[in-house]
Every structure is written in C-alpha cells, then in structure tokens.
XYZ file of C-alpha atoms in Angstrom:
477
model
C -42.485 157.450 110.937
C -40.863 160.721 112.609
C -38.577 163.058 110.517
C -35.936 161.702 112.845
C -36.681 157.860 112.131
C -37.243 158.836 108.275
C -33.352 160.496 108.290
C -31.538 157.635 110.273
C -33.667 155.198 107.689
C -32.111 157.474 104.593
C -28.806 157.015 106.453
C -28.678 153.325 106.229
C -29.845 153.134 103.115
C -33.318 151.687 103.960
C -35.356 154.265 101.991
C -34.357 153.190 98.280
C -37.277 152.909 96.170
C -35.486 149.484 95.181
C -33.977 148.680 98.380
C -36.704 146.134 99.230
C -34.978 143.163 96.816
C -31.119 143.601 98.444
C -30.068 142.668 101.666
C -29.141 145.361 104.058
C -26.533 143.155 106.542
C -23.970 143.346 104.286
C -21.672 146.139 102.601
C -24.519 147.566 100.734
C -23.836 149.426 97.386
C -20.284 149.895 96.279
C -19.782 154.094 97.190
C -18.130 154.374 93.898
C -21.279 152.508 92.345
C -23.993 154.993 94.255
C -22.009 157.650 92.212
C -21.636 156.489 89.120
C -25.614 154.819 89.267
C -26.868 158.668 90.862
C -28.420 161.055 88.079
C -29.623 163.871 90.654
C -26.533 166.615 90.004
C -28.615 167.029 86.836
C -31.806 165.997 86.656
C -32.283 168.246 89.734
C -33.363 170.883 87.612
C -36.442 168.856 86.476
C -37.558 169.715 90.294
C -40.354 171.439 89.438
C -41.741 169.693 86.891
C -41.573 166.379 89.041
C -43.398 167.358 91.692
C -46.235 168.932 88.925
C -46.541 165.509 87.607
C -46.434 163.944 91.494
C -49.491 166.155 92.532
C -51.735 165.100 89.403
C -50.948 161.860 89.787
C -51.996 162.276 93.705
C -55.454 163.051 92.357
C -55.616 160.692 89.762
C -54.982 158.440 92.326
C -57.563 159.685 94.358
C -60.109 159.714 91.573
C -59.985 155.624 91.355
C -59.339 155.368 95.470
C -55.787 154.247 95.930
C -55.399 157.198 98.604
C -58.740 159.231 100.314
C -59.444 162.806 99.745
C -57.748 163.694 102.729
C -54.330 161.720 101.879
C -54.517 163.476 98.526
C -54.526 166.850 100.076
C -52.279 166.141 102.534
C -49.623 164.809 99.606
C -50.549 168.052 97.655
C -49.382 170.355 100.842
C -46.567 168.411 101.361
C -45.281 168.694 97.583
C -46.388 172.376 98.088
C -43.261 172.725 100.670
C -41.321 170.567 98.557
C -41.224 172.964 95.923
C -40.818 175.840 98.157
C -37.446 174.314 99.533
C -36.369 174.253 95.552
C -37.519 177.832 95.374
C -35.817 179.113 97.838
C -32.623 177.091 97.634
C -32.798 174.918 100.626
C -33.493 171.602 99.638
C -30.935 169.584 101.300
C -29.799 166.576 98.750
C -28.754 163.633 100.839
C -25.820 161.787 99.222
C -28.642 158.599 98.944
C -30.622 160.727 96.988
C -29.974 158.890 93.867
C -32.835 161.046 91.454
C -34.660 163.655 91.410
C -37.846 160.986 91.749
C -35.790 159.527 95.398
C -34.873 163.107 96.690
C -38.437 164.604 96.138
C -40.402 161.244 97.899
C -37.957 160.642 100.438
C -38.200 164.787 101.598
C -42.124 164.710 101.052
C -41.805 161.716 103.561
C -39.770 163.523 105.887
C -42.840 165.915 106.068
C -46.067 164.253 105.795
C -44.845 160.862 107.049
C -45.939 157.345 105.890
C -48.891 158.591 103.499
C -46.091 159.739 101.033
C -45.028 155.892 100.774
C -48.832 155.911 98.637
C -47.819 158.203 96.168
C -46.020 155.490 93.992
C -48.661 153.168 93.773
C -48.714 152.264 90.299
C -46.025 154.315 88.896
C -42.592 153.770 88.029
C -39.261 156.008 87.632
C -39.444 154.990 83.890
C -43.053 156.213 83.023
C -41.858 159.141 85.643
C -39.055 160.435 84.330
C -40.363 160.229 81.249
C -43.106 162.418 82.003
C -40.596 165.118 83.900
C -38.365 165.221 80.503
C -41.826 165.708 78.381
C -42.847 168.681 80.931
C -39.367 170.181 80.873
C -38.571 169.880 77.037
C -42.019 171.095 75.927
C -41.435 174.514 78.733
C -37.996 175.294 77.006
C -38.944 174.191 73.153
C -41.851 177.649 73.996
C -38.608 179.365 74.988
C -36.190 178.763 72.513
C -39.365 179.047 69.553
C -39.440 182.738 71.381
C -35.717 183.636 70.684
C -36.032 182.136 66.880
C -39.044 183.833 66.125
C -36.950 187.243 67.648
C -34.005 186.091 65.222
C -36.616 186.018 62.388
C -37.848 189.680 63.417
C -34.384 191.080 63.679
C -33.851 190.189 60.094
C -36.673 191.183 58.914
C -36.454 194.878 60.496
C -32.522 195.160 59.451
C -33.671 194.087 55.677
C -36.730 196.597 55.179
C -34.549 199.341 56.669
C -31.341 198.613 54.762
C -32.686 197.106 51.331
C -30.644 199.350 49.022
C -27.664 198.531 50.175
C -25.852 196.527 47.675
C -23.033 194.128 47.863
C -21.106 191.405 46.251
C -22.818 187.761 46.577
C -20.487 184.812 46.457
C -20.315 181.703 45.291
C -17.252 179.632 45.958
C -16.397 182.632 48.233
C -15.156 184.369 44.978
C -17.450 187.403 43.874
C -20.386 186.188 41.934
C -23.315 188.651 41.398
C -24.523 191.946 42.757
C -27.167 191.341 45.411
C -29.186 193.396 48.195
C -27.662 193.439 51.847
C -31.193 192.565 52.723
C -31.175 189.793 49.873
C -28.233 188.148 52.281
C -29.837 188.663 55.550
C -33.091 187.276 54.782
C -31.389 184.223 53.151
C -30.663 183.329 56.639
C -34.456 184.409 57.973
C -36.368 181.589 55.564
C -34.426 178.474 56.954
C -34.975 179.819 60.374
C -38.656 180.234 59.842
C -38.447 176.478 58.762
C -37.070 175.262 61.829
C -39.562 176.988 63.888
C -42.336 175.171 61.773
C -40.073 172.024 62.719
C -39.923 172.811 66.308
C -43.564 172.954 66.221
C -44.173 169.800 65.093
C -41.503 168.229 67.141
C -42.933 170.134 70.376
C -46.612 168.092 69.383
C -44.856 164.473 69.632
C -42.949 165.632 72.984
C -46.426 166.547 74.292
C -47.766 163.335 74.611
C -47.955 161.776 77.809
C -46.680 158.809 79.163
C -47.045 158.887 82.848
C -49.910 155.677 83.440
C -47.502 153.026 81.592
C -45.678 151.815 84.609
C -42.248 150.078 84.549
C -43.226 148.226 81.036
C -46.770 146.817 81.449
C -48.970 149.346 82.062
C -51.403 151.075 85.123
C -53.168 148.021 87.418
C -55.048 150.675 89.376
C -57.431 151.768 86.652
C -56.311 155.302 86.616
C -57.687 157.640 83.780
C -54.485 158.760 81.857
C -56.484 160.732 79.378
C -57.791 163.186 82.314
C -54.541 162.786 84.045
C -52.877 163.897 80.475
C -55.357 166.670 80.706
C -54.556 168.170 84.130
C -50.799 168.197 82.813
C -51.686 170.353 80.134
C -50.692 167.309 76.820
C -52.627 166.941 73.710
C -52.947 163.050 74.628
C -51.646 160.247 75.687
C -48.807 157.191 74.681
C -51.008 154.408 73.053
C -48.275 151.383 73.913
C -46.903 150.932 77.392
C -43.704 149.436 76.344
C -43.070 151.814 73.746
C -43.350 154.433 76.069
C -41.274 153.730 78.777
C -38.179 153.365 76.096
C -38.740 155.591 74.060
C -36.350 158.841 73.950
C -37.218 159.818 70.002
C -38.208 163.286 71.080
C -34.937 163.954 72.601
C -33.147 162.306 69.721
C -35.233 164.878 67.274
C -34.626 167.601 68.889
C -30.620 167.267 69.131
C -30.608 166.219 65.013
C -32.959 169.530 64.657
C -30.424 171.497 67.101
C -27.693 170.348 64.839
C -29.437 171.355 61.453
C -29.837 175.068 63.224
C -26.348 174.927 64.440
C -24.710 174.315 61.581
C -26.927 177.172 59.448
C -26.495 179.258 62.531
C -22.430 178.626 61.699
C -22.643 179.653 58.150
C -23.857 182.645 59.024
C -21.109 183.706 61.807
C -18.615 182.454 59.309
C -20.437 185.036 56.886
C -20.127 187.551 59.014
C -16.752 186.671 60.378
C -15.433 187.305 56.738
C -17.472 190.801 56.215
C -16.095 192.368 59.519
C -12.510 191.443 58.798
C -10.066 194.350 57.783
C -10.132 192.365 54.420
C -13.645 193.156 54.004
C -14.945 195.767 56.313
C -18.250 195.249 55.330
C -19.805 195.406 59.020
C -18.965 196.156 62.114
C -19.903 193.780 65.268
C -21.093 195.866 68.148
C -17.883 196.351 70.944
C -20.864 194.428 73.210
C -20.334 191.296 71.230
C -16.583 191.512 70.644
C -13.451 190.658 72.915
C -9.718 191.839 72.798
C -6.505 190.978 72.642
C -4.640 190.114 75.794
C -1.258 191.093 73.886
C -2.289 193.321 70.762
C -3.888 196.484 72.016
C -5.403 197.314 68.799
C -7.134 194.395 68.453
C -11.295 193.606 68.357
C -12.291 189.732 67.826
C -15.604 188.724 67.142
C -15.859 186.027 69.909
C -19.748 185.857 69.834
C -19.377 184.218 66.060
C -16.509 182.124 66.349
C -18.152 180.592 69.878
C -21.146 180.118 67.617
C -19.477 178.525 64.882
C -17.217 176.606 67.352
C -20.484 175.263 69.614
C -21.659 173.537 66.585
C -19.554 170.890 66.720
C -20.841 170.582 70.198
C -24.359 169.736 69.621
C -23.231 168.172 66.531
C -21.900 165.888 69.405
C -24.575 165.803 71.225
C -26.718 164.105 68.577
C -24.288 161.558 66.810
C -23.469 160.515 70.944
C -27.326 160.245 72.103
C -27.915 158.123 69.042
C -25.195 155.526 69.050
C -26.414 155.522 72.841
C -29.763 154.401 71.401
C -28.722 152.170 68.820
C -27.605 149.024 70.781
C -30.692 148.798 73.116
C -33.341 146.035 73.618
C -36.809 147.530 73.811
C -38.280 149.359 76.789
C -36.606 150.956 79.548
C -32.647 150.932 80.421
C -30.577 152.734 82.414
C -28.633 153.902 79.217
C -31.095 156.267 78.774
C -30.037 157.706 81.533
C -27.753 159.421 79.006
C -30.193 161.510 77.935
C -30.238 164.190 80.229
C -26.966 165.494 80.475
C -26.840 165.599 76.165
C -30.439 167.727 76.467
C -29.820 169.353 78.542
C -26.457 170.803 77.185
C -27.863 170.545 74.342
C -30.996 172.501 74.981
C -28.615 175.062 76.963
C -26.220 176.146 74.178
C -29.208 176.600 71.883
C -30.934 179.294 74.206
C -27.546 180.843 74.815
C -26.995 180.658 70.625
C -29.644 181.257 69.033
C -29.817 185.071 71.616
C -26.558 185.505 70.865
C -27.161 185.813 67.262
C -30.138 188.178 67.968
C -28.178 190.289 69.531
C -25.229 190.522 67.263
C -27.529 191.027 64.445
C -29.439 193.614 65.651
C -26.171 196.070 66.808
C -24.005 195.469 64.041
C -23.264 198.498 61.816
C -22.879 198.224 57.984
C -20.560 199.856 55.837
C -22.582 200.603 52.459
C -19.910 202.543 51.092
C -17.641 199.481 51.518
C -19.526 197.018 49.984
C -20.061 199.248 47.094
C -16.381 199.834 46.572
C -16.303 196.411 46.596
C -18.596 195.642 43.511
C -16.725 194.881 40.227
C -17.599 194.895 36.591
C -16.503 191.458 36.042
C -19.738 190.846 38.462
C -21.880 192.147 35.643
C -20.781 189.255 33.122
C -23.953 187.737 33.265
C -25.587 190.388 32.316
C -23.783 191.273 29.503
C -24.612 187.651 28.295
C -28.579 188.818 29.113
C -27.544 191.640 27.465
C -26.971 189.351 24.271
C -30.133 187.401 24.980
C -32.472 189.608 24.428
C -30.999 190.383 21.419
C -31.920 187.330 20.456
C -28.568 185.499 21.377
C -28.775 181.614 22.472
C -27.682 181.611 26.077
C -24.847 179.026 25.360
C -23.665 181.438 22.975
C -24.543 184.467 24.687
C -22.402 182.994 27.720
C -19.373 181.903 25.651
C -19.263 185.319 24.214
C -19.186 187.087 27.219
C -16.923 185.123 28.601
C -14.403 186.176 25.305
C -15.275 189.771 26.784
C -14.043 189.248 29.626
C -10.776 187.332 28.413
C -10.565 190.440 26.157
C -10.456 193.177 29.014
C -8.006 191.039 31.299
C -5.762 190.751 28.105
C -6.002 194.715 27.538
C -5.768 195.254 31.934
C -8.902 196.559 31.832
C -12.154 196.540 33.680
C -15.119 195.157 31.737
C -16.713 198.207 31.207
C -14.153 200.081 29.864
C -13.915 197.644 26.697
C -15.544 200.003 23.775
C -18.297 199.211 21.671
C -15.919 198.542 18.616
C -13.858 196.431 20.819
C -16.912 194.000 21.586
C -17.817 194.401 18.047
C -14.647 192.337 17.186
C -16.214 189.478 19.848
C -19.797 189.683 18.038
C -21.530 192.286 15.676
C -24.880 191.823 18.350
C -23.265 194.155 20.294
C -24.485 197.963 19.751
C -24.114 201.178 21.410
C -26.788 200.213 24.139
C -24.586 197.573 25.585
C -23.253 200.454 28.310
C -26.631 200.622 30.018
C -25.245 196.644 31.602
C -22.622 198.676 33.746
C -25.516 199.771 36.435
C -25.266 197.632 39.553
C -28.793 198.812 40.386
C -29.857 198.049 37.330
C -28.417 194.472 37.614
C -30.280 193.814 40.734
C -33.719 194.917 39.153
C -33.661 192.389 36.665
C -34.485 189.773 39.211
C -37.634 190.480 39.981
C -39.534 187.181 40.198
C -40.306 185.695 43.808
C -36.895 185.378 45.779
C -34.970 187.159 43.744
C -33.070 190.290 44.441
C -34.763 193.335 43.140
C -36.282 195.975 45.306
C -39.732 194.701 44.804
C -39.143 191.206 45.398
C -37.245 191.707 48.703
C -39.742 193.565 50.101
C -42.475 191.156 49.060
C -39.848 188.678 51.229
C -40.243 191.031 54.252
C -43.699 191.740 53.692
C -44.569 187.605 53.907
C -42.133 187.702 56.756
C -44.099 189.977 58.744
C -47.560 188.197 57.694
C -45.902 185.106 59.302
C -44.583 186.964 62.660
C -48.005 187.999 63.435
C -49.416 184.834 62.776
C -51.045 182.933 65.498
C -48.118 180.343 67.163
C -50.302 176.512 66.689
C -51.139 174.935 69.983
C-alpha cells in the first residue's frame, strides 16, 4: 500500500485495529463516540516507550518466524523514524488515531508499507498498553526515588549544620518540650526514607512484564516472553495471562503510596507555614519560593507550602477515584481502565513537581535561632522538674502531680516557673532542695534524652550519621 492509499484508508476509517468486525457502508462511529472512546491526548506521552516495546517484540517475533530477518529490520528502521517524528515534534496525530498503539502502527505503515500490518501478530492493546504503563512508571518511579533521596539529603545537611539550635516542640500545637531544630527536621527525613524503601518495592512488582499474554488467553505464536522480558530490561515475567491483562495494582499502589507522602509532605508545609508566620518568626522561606500580594504591598506568602498542602487533596483524589474505578470490574481487561492514565499520570506529575518543591524550600530557608529561643518557656521544663523529683527517688505519678502543684503555684503568684524559690516548692514537697535550679537549663533539658531518637546532641547526630550511611548506600536493582 502507498503512503497515499494508507492516508485515504485512515480517512475512511478503514485502518482501525478493530475495524475488521463493523461495517463500513454505513455512518460509522458516532464523532462524539471517537472522542469520548480516544485515549491518545494522553497516553501520547507513552510514545517512546511504545515503540521500545514494538521493536522487541519485532525480534521476538522474528526469533520464532512470524516475520524474516529482513521484515524485522525493516520494522526496526521504520519505528526508528517513528520516534524521530516524536523527537522532533512532528508527528502528525490524525483525528482516527484513537491510541498511542493506532497512531504509532498506522504512521509505521505509512512508511514501511504492508510489513507493519505483521507487527501485531499475537499481541493485543491490553497486554500492550500494559507493557507501555510498566516501561513508563518504572522510568519516572527512578526519577521521583532521585528527588526523595535529595529531600532526605537536604535534611540531613540542614540538621548536622544547625543541631544546636533549640526550639519549642508541640504537641496539640501548644508548647510541649524543648527540642533540637534538627530533632524537627529529621522527624520529617525517617518517614521519607521509608517511602523510598516502599517505592522500591513497589518499583519491583511494576517491573514485571506482561507483554506475551494477548487480549486474555495468552501468546499462540510460541514467543519467549522471558528473553523478550529480558531485552526490555524487567526482572521477569506475569505468570497468569488473565491476570495480567486486568490488572492495574501497580498503579493503584503507587497513588495510595503518593497519598501517604502527600499527606506527611502536608504536615510539614503546615509546620512550616506556622514557624514563618509573624506569630512565630521562626524561619524565613526564601523570596524564590514565596509570592505577594496583589493589594498589600508589604506582604510575602508562602505559596510553595500552601500549594503543597493544598495538592494533597489532589492525589488524595487520585487514589480514592482510581480505586472505586477498580472496584466494580469483572476480571481481565476493560476499557475502564482506561482511567488509569490520566489519574497517573497527574498523579505521578504533582509528585515530581512536590516532592522538588520541598527540596528546594528546605534547603533556602533561613532560621531565626534567636527567635525560637525567645520562644522557650519555663513551663516547658515541667517535666523535668518531675525528673527532677524522680531521681530523688519520687514515684513518677507523684513526681508528676507535684509538679503540676508547681506550676499551679507560679500561675497563682504570676510567675514563671523558675522564679518560684526553693522554700516556696518546699511548701509543695520537702524533696525539693537547693539543687532543684540546675532544671531551668534548656540545654540541659535536651541532654537528658540521650537514648536512640531522642533529642540530645549525641543522639541527633547518631540520626544524621545513620542518615548518611543510608544515602551512600547502594540503590537495590
């Protein structure tokens, strides 16, 4: 067939992939229908990977003789100038290209002629598209492990070079206990290091092939999936045809994990939200992070955080919508699952664009020690005077109930905690003695918590120090 036969056949709708079952006398497809049935104004950008699974499939093809050396090379070149039309931005989409799977064959066709019709043999758009979102996820799960693994390192550099900077913690969002700077970032470094080591093991179930299962039943032509699986670079192969063809799981799991780092990745900009209000002042977010005011000159709003905080509930969307897509299905492949794409890839999308984002915000903000000093209380240091009592010998229920007297006592007298006088606590209990005023050190305070992930010096560096054993560490295969 000529390029010009193979256009005016495109034209009249003869070059479907399913064409050959409908009649073409009559209306044809409903033009509203073609639109609403077409995926390729976003699965487009599996392009690439498509044709990579198209040209090992030509030579697995050609390994079992469904097409002869030279028809193999011949669909090779042609897929060659396939992909150079994507690369250089001048593949023309035809508005009966319904996939990516129908643009790519029917363009190879219009180049090579009838031996592109051979390709196919044996393969179906649900074992192919399959393959193309396998190929695609596991290429941008590498990427977005990158940026989370950078995350990781920001907080680890920020909380060796700042770790005596002291602060309030909170619990409740009321002041709590005096903690590290560092203590705070890293909190936020260990549940990102555990979603890396659960992006790992989701990106070794997405790289398992399924290309060789066909529509439902399977490969007729005896093709060797385990080499083909090979050539593409997975660690095997799907074990049940049916299975295969339906099964979406890996995008599922990764929009539930997405949401888990989402809504982390929100406590943290609501965190930091707080600490660079005027209320606070605690940190500064770099101007290259920040917006203005279009009516209050004098204003600076950390956009970065409250987009990051606000995209949660989009992915949160994402996954609650992809699964109630899922839920009502009858086993193997429908065109529900179409779905898919537009949710990962979204999905997939705002996580790059996140998960950066909070890199970068990270990494330029400036912190106010002096601030967060000013902002430390004796009332924060009511624990310890119950210690205080404890190692005196005290029971801690006691211990607690009589510092909590203390601390009835100094709002009843309008005074801070440390100001009440040894004679004063006397009247709460006679444990108290003169050495009671070495509690009022807020380093001091920290020091005490010196057992694995606590606050003291020692025991947040021994949190960076594992951090940067980890960051070296080999990424698994």
């Amino acid at each position: 067939m000529s390029d010009m036969d193979a256009e005016n056949s495109e034209r009249e709708g003869g070059a479907k992939l399913w064409g050959g079952r409908f009649t073409s006398g009559g209306a044809g497809t409903n033009a509203l229908m073609e639109s609403f049935n077409a995926s390729i104004r976003f699965d487009r950008r599996m392009w690439r990977e498509d044709i990579q699974g198209s040209k090992a499939y030509a030579t697995a093809i050609s390994k079992v003789g469904v097409i002869t050396p030279d028809e193999c090379e011949q669909i090779q070149a042609g897929l060659d100038r396939v992909a150079a039309d994507w690369e250089q931005d001048r593949f023309d989409i035809l508005q009966s290209d319904e996939d990516i799977h129908t643009a790519n064959e029917r363009k190879l066709r219009e180049y090579i002629g009838q031996v592109a019709l051979k390709l196919h043999t044996g393969r179906s758009r649900n074992d192919q598209v399959s393959t193309d979102m396998r190929l695609w996820v596991r290429q941008r799960v590498a990427e977005l492990r990158g940026y989370l693994v950078e995350f990781i390192g920001v907080c680890r550099k920020r909380a060796e070079e700042e770790i005596d900077v002291l602060m309030p913690g909170y619990t409740h969002l009321q002041r709590a206990q005096v903690v590290r700077w560092s203590h705070w970032v890293l909190s936020f470094a260990w549940p990102m290091k555990r979603y890396v080591e659960q992006l790992d093991e989701i990106a070794a179930r997405v790289n398992v092939m399924s290309l060789g299962s066909g529509a439902i039943a399977g490969n007729a032509f005896g093709v060797d999936r385990e080499a083909l699986a090979e050539d593409l670079g997975f660690n095997g192969v799907t074990e049940n045809s049916m299975d295969a063809t339906g099964d979406r799981d890996f995008v599922a799991e990764f929009l539930m994990w997405s949401s888990l780092v989402m809504a982390r990745l929100s406590k943290w900009a609501e965190d930091l939200l707080l600490f660079s209000s005027k209320e606070f002042n605690f940190v500064a977010i770099a101007d290259q992070y920040s917006t203005g005011s279009s009516l209050m000159p004098q204003k600076k709003n950390a956009d970065s955080l409250e987009l990051i905080r606000g995209k949660a509930g989009r992915v949160f969307g994402h996954s609650c919508g992809f699964l109630m897509t899922l839920k009502g299905l009858p086993s193997t492949y429908c065109k529900d699952l179409q779905e898919d794409k537009e949710m990962l890839f979204d999905g997939m999308d705002t996580m790059h664009a996140i998960v950066q984002i909070a890199s970068g915000v990270l990494a330029t903000l400036t912190v106010d020690s002096e601030k967060m000093s000013s902002a430390l209380s004796p009332d924060m240091l009511a624990t310890d005077l119950a210690y205080y009592l404890v190692r005196k010998g005290v029971p801690f229920r006691d211990a607690h109930s009589l510092s909590g007297s203390a601390v009835a006592l100094a709002e009843k007298s309008a005074i801070a905690l440390s100001s009440l006088t040894v004679e004063q606590l006397k009247t709460i209990s006679e444990v108290f003695e003169d050495d009671v005023r070495s509690v009022w050190n807020y380093t001091s305070s920290t020091e005490q918590y010196s057992s694995t992930g606590g606050t003291s010096r020692r025991a947040v560096q021994e949190q960076v120090d594992k951090l940067a054993a980890w960051l070296t560490s080999p990424a698994p295969r």
